[in-house]
PDB file of C-alpha atoms in Angstrom:
ATOM      1  CA  MET A   1       8.194  57.796 -20.177  1.00 40.00           C
ATOM      2  CA  LYS A   2       4.513  56.797 -19.766  1.00 37.00           C
ATOM      3  CA  TYR A   3       4.661  54.986 -23.110  1.00 32.00           C
ATOM      4  CA  ILE A   4       7.705  52.950 -22.076  1.00 32.00           C
ATOM      5  CA  ALA A   5       5.978  51.887 -18.842  1.00 32.00           C
ATOM      6  CA  LEU A   6       2.852  50.895 -20.810  1.00 31.00           C
ATOM      7  CA  ILE A   7       4.919  48.889 -23.336  1.00 32.00           C
ATOM      8  CA  LEU A   8       6.771  47.117 -20.492  1.00 30.00           C
ATOM      9  CA  LEU A   9       3.482  46.328 -18.755  1.00 34.00           C
ATOM     10  CA  VAL A  10       1.996  44.840 -21.936  1.00 35.00           C
ATOM     11  CA  TRP A  11       5.211  42.896 -22.635  1.00 35.00           C
ATOM     12  CA  MET A  12       5.346  41.476 -19.097  1.00 37.00           C
ATOM     13  CA  SER A  13       1.675  40.474 -19.251  1.00 38.00           C
ATOM     14  CA  SER A  14       2.150  38.617 -22.531  1.00 35.00           C
ATOM     15  CA  PHE A  15       5.365  36.987 -21.237  1.00 37.00           C
ATOM     16  CA  GLN A  16       3.627  35.720 -18.107  1.00 41.00           C
ATOM     17  CA  ALA A  17       0.642  34.477 -20.096  1.00 42.00           C
ATOM     18  CA  GLY A  18       2.910  31.905 -21.750  1.00 46.00           C
ATOM     19  CA  GLN A  19       4.074  30.561 -18.395  1.00 55.00           C
ATOM     20  CA  ASP A  20       1.675  27.807 -17.444  1.00 89.00           C
ATOM     21  CA  LEU A  21       3.859  25.081 -15.969  1.00 95.00           C
ATOM     22  CA  TYR A  22       3.850  24.652 -12.186  1.00 97.00           C
ATOM     23  CA  ALA A  23       5.852  22.225 -10.046  1.00 97.00           C
ATOM     24  CA  CYS A  24       5.676  20.941  -6.474  1.00 98.00           C
ATOM     25  CA  LYS A  25       8.546  19.067  -4.816  1.00 97.00           C
ATOM     26  CA  ASN A  26       6.991  18.541  -1.385  1.00 97.00           C
ATOM     27  CA  ALA A  27       3.407  17.408  -1.882  1.00 98.00           C
ATOM     28  CA  ARG A  28       1.855  15.930   1.239  1.00 98.00           C
ATOM     29  CA  ILE A  29       0.204  12.597   0.608  1.00 97.00           C
ATOM     30  CA  ALA A  30      -1.487  10.914   3.553  1.00 97.00           C
ATOM     31  CA  LEU A  31      -3.152   7.542   3.826  1.00 94.00           C
ATOM     32  CA  PHE A  32      -5.636   6.345   6.395  1.00 93.00           C
ATOM     33  CA  SER A  33      -7.126   2.912   7.030  1.00 85.00           C
ATOM     34  CA  SER A  34      -9.922   2.539   9.527  1.00 81.00           C
ATOM     35  CA  ALA A  35     -10.370  -1.033  10.706  1.00 72.00           C
ATOM     36  CA  PRO A  36     -12.148  -2.637  13.688  1.00 73.00           C
ATOM     37  CA  ILE A  37      -8.950  -3.390  15.636  1.00 71.00           C
ATOM     38  CA  GLU A  38      -6.675  -0.486  14.741  1.00 75.00           C
ATOM     39  CA  ASP A  39      -6.526   2.632  12.587  1.00 81.00           C
ATOM     40  CA  ILE A  40      -3.469   2.997  10.391  1.00 84.00           C
ATOM     41  CA  ALA A  41      -2.187   6.410   9.295  1.00 91.00           C
ATOM     42  CA  ALA A  42       0.919   7.491   7.427  1.00 93.00           C
ATOM     43  CA  ALA A  43       2.112  10.495   5.455  1.00 97.00           C
ATOM     44  CA  SER A  44       4.808  11.552   3.051  1.00 97.00           C
ATOM     45  CA  THR A  45       5.871  15.121   2.369  1.00 98.00           C
ATOM     46  CA  SER A  46       8.106  14.254  -0.550  1.00 96.00           C
ATOM     47  CA  GLY A  47       5.591  13.776  -3.330  1.00 97.00           C
ATOM     48  CA  THR A  48       6.406  15.527  -6.600  1.00 98.00           C
ATOM     49  CA  SER A  49       3.946  16.936  -9.086  1.00 98.00           C
ATOM     50  CA  VAL A  50       3.800  18.937 -12.284  1.00 97.00           C
ATOM     51  CA  LEU A  51       0.690  20.830 -13.382  1.00 97.00           C
ATOM     52  CA  ASN A  52       0.190  22.534 -16.720  1.00 96.00           C
ATOM     53  CA  THR A  53      -2.680  24.968 -16.188  1.00 94.00           C
ATOM     54  CA  THR A  54      -3.155  25.511 -19.938  1.00 94.00           C
ATOM     55  CA  THR A  55      -3.447  21.854 -21.000  1.00 95.00           C
ATOM     56  CA  GLY A  56      -4.652  20.452 -17.670  1.00 96.00           C
ATOM     57  CA  GLN A  57      -1.878  17.825 -17.633  1.00 97.00           C
ATOM     58  CA  LEU A  58      -1.277  16.641 -14.052  1.00 98.00           C
ATOM     59  CA  ASP A  59       1.455  14.208 -12.970  1.00 98.00           C
ATOM     60  CA  PHE A  60       2.169  12.975  -9.432  1.00 97.00           C
ATOM     61  CA  SER A  61       4.820  10.654  -8.043  1.00 97.00           C
ATOM     62  CA  VAL A  62       5.692   9.547  -4.517  1.00 97.00           C
ATOM     63  CA  ASN A  63       8.271   7.105  -3.211  1.00 97.00           C
ATOM     64  CA  ILE A  64       6.463   4.414  -1.242  1.00 92.00           C
ATOM     65  CA  SER A  65       9.277   4.205   1.307  1.00 94.00           C
ATOM     66  CA  SER A  66       8.836   7.918   2.130  1.00 96.00           C
ATOM     67  CA  PHE A  67       5.594   7.243   4.056  1.00 93.00           C
ATOM     68  CA  LYS A  68       6.148   7.591   7.784  1.00 96.00           C
ATOM     69  CA  PHE A  69       4.067   5.725  10.366  1.00 90.00           C
ATOM     70  CA  LYS A  70       3.794   6.214  14.125  1.00 91.00           C
ATOM     71  CA  LYS A  71       4.775   2.575  14.656  1.00 86.00           C
ATOM     72  CA  SER A  72       7.973   1.394  13.005  1.00 89.00           C
ATOM     73  CA  LEU A  73       6.632  -2.155  12.664  1.00 84.00           C
ATOM     74  CA  MET A  74       3.684  -0.869  10.617  1.00 81.00           C
ATOM     75  CA  GLN A  75       6.086   1.010   8.376  1.00 85.00           C
ATOM     76  CA  GLU A  76       8.244  -2.083   7.937  1.00 86.00           C
ATOM     77  CA  HIS A  77       5.254  -4.299   7.024  1.00 78.00           C
ATOM     78  CA  PHE A  78       3.809  -1.624   4.725  1.00 78.00           C
ATOM     79  CA  ASN A  79       7.068  -1.502   2.728  1.00 73.00           C
ATOM     80  CA  SER A  80       8.098  -5.162   2.781  1.00 79.00           C
ATOM     81  CA  GLU A  81       4.858  -7.144   2.835  1.00 76.00           C
ATOM     82  CA  TYR A  82       2.051  -5.062   1.370  1.00 73.00           C
ATOM     83  CA  LEU A  83       3.464  -2.469  -1.050  1.00 81.00           C
ATOM     84  CA  GLU A  84       6.777  -4.263  -1.671  1.00 84.00           C
ATOM     85  CA  SER A  85       8.568  -0.937  -2.078  1.00 81.00           C
ATOM     86  CA  ASP A  86      11.849  -2.613  -3.127  1.00 90.00           C
ATOM     87  CA  LYS A  87      10.064  -4.083  -6.141  1.00 94.00           C
ATOM     88  CA  TYR A  88       7.562  -1.232  -6.726  1.00 88.00           C
ATOM     89  CA  PRO A  89       9.259   1.915  -5.385  1.00 94.00           C
ATOM     90  CA  LYS A  90       6.753   4.553  -6.548  1.00 97.00           C
ATOM     91  CA  ALA A  91       3.082   5.331  -6.818  1.00 95.00           C
ATOM     92  CA  VAL A  92       2.371   7.433  -9.914  1.00 97.00           C
ATOM     93  CA  PHE A  93      -0.639   9.279 -11.315  1.00 98.00           C
ATOM     94  CA  LYS A  94      -0.634  10.664 -14.856  1.00 98.00           C
ATOM     95  CA  GLY A  95      -3.755  12.395 -15.977  1.00 98.00           C
ATOM     96  CA  LYS A  96      -5.561  15.473 -17.094  1.00 98.00           C
ATOM     97  CA  ILE A  97      -7.787  17.942 -15.294  1.00 97.00           C
ATOM     98  CA  GLN A  98     -11.047  18.216 -17.204  1.00 97.00           C
ATOM     99  CA  GLU A  99     -11.914  21.782 -16.225  1.00 96.00           C
ATOM    100  CA  THR A 100     -10.239  25.031 -17.303  1.00 92.00           C
ATOM    101  CA  ILE A 101      -8.092  26.729 -14.663  1.00 91.00           C
ATOM    102  CA  ASN A 102      -7.203  30.400 -14.822  1.00 91.00           C
ATOM    103  CA  ALA A 103      -3.923  30.624 -12.897  1.00 91.00           C
ATOM    104  CA  ALA A 104      -3.971  34.402 -13.279  1.00 91.00           C
ATOM    105  CA  GLN A 105      -7.272  34.860 -11.417  1.00 93.00           C
ATOM    106  CA  ASN A 106      -7.755  34.218  -7.711  1.00 96.00           C
ATOM    107  CA  GLY A 107     -10.405  31.644  -6.937  1.00 95.00           C
ATOM    108  CA  THR A 108     -11.225  28.080  -6.038  1.00 96.00           C
ATOM    109  CA  TYR A 109     -11.917  25.690  -8.861  1.00 94.00           C
ATOM    110  CA  PRO A 110     -13.619  22.314  -8.330  1.00 97.00           C
ATOM    111  CA  VAL A 111     -11.792  19.927 -10.647  1.00 98.00           C
ATOM    112  CA  THR A 112     -11.871  16.352 -11.861  1.00 98.00           C
ATOM    113  CA  ALA A 113      -8.654  14.580 -12.821  1.00 98.00           C
ATOM    114  CA  VAL A 114      -8.960  11.632 -15.190  1.00 98.00           C
ATOM    115  CA  GLY A 115      -5.963   9.394 -15.745  1.00 98.00           C
ATOM    116  CA  GLU A 116      -4.009   6.360 -14.733  1.00 98.00           C
ATOM    117  CA  LEU A 117      -2.962   5.497 -11.184  1.00 96.00           C
ATOM    118  CA  GLU A 118      -0.124   3.012 -10.799  1.00 96.00           C
ATOM    119  CA  VAL A 119       0.389   1.458  -7.379  1.00 94.00           C
ATOM    120  CA  HIS A 120       2.156  -1.840  -6.639  1.00 89.00           C
ATOM    121  CA  GLY A 121       2.893  -2.251 -10.351  1.00 92.00           C
ATOM    122  CA  ILE A 122      -0.805  -2.262 -11.288  1.00 91.00           C
ATOM    123  CA  LYS A 123      -2.248   0.538 -13.452  1.00 96.00           C
ATOM    124  CA  GLN A 124      -5.884   1.516 -13.084  1.00 95.00           C
ATOM    125  CA  SER A 125      -7.908   4.143 -14.945  1.00 97.00           C
ATOM    126  CA  ARG A 126      -9.246   6.501 -12.311  1.00 97.00           C
ATOM    127  CA  THR A 127     -11.243   9.696 -11.915  1.00 97.00           C
ATOM    128  CA  PHE A 128     -10.459  11.825  -8.864  1.00 96.00           C
ATOM    129  CA  PRO A 129     -12.340  14.888  -7.584  1.00 97.00           C
ATOM    130  CA  GLY A 130     -10.406  17.769  -6.084  1.00 97.00           C
ATOM    131  CA  LYS A 131     -10.055  21.510  -5.939  1.00 97.00           C
ATOM    132  CA  ILE A 132      -7.455  23.930  -7.164  1.00 97.00           C
ATOM    133  CA  THR A 133      -7.040  27.242  -5.386  1.00 97.00           C
ATOM    134  CA  VAL A 134      -5.306  30.220  -6.958  1.00 96.00           C
ATOM    135  CA  SER A 135      -4.265  32.955  -4.545  1.00 95.00           C
ATOM    136  CA  ASN A 136      -1.998  35.817  -5.606  1.00 91.00           C
ATOM    137  CA  GLY A 137      -0.065  33.687  -8.077  1.00 86.00           C
ATOM    138  CA  THR A 138       0.161  30.620  -5.837  1.00 93.00           C
ATOM    139  CA  VAL A 139      -1.577  27.503  -7.127  1.00 97.00           C
ATOM    140  CA  SER A 140      -2.510  24.701  -4.733  1.00 98.00           C
ATOM    141  CA  LEU A 141      -4.344  21.420  -5.134  1.00 98.00           C
ATOM    142  CA  ALA A 142      -6.289  19.357  -2.601  1.00 98.00           C
ATOM    143  CA  ALA A 143      -7.937  15.987  -3.187  1.00 98.00           C
ATOM    144  CA  GLU A 144      -9.376  13.118  -1.185  1.00 97.00           C
ATOM    145  CA  PHE A 145     -10.236   9.734  -2.646  1.00 95.00           C
ATOM    146  CA  MET A 146     -10.339   6.010  -1.884  1.00 93.00           C
ATOM    147  CA  VAL A 147      -8.070   3.300  -3.272  1.00 91.00           C
ATOM    148  CA  LYS A 148      -9.059  -0.361  -2.994  1.00 85.00           C
ATOM    149  CA  CYS A 149      -6.181  -2.672  -2.111  1.00 76.00           C
ATOM    150  CA  ALA A 150      -7.576  -5.389  -4.400  1.00 73.00           C
ATOM    151  CA  ASP A 151      -7.492  -3.012  -7.403  1.00 74.00           C
ATOM    152  CA  HIS A 152      -3.701  -2.942  -7.127  1.00 65.00           C
ATOM    153  CA  ASP A 153      -3.168  -6.571  -6.138  1.00 69.00           C
ATOM    154  CA  ILE A 154      -2.199  -5.636  -2.576  1.00 70.00           C
ATOM    155  CA  LYS A 155      -2.788  -8.803  -0.597  1.00 72.00           C
ATOM    156  CA  ILE A 156      -4.038  -8.630   2.981  1.00 68.00           C
ATOM    157  CA  PRO A 157      -3.404 -11.885   4.851  1.00 57.00           C
ATOM    158  CA  THR A 158      -6.431 -13.277   6.658  1.00 53.00           C
ATOM    159  CA  ILE A 159      -4.571 -13.156   9.973  1.00 49.00           C
ATOM    160  CA  VAL A 160      -4.511  -9.327   9.839  1.00 48.00           C
ATOM    161  CA  PHE A 161      -7.730  -8.840   7.850  1.00 47.00           C
ATOM    162  CA  HIS A 162      -9.361  -7.038  10.800  1.00 50.00           C
ATOM    163  CA  ASN A 163      -6.379  -4.669  11.132  1.00 55.00           C
ATOM    164  CA  ILE A 164      -6.369  -3.277   7.585  1.00 62.00           C
ATOM    165  CA  ALA A 165      -9.315  -1.881   5.647  1.00 61.00           C
ATOM    166  CA  GLU A 166     -10.017  -3.052   2.100  1.00 76.00           C
ATOM    167  CA  SER A 167     -10.079   0.574   0.936  1.00 79.00           C
ATOM    168  CA  ILE A 168      -7.543   3.200   1.945  1.00 87.00           C
ATOM    169  CA  LYS A 169      -8.397   6.909   2.140  1.00 94.00           C
ATOM    170  CA  ILE A 170      -5.820   9.102   0.405  1.00 96.00           C
ATOM    171  CA  ASN A 171      -5.431  12.866   0.980  1.00 97.00           C
ATOM    172  CA  VAL A 172      -3.267  14.921  -1.356  1.00 98.00           C
ATOM    173  CA  ASN A 173      -2.142  18.529  -0.785  1.00 98.00           C
ATOM    174  CA  ALA A 174       0.290  20.266  -3.107  1.00 98.00           C
ATOM    175  CA  THR A 175       1.406  23.882  -3.406  1.00 98.00           C
ATOM    176  CA  TYR A 176       2.963  24.704  -6.749  1.00 97.00           C
ATOM    177  CA  THR A 177       5.489  27.255  -7.903  1.00 95.00           C
ATOM    178  CA  LEU A 178       5.741  28.601 -11.387  1.00 93.00           C
ATOM    179  CA  VAL A 179       8.493  26.960 -13.441  1.00 92.00           C
ATOM    180  CA  PRO A 180      10.590  29.682 -15.091  1.00 88.00           C
ATOM    181  CA  GLN A 181      10.369  29.528 -18.862  1.00 80.00           C
ATOM    182  CA  SER A 182      13.548  29.661 -20.889  1.00 71.00           C
ATOM    183  CA  LYS A 183      13.683  32.420 -23.439  1.00 60.00           C
TER     184      LYS A 183
END
């Protein structure tokens, strides 16, 4: 009986070692613009992400229209005038984490993701710092970085130049679940 338990334990360990794909369907992505006249803040909790902890591949996507603002007029202008969400419905990041992550060992890992960020139809090569935390099988990611409006051809009319910052602070928080592997 002891031998069967040992064989099962070894088999389960090797089976789990091959599972390295994690997904998040409700990543929180927040943006913040600090300007002399008014601060602008919005958030979406419907970002999606896939993380492969073996290869480091990291993909994110968020629907632009899912960002919610405190003022409905800000939300309307954000979607229609600045990000043109009808024409460019998503912001997407496809990249790779440069550091090795051990999803089987609890800890916090400072990471750097290198890849391509597409916003408003414009792709830019970017490097983002962040951290991945592993806690009892749960993998989470947190990152904060700046995005310049000009880098993505987001035009700010001179009439509202003092209301919107040239660079927008982005905060990303995602908690991943292991994707079951087919046998």
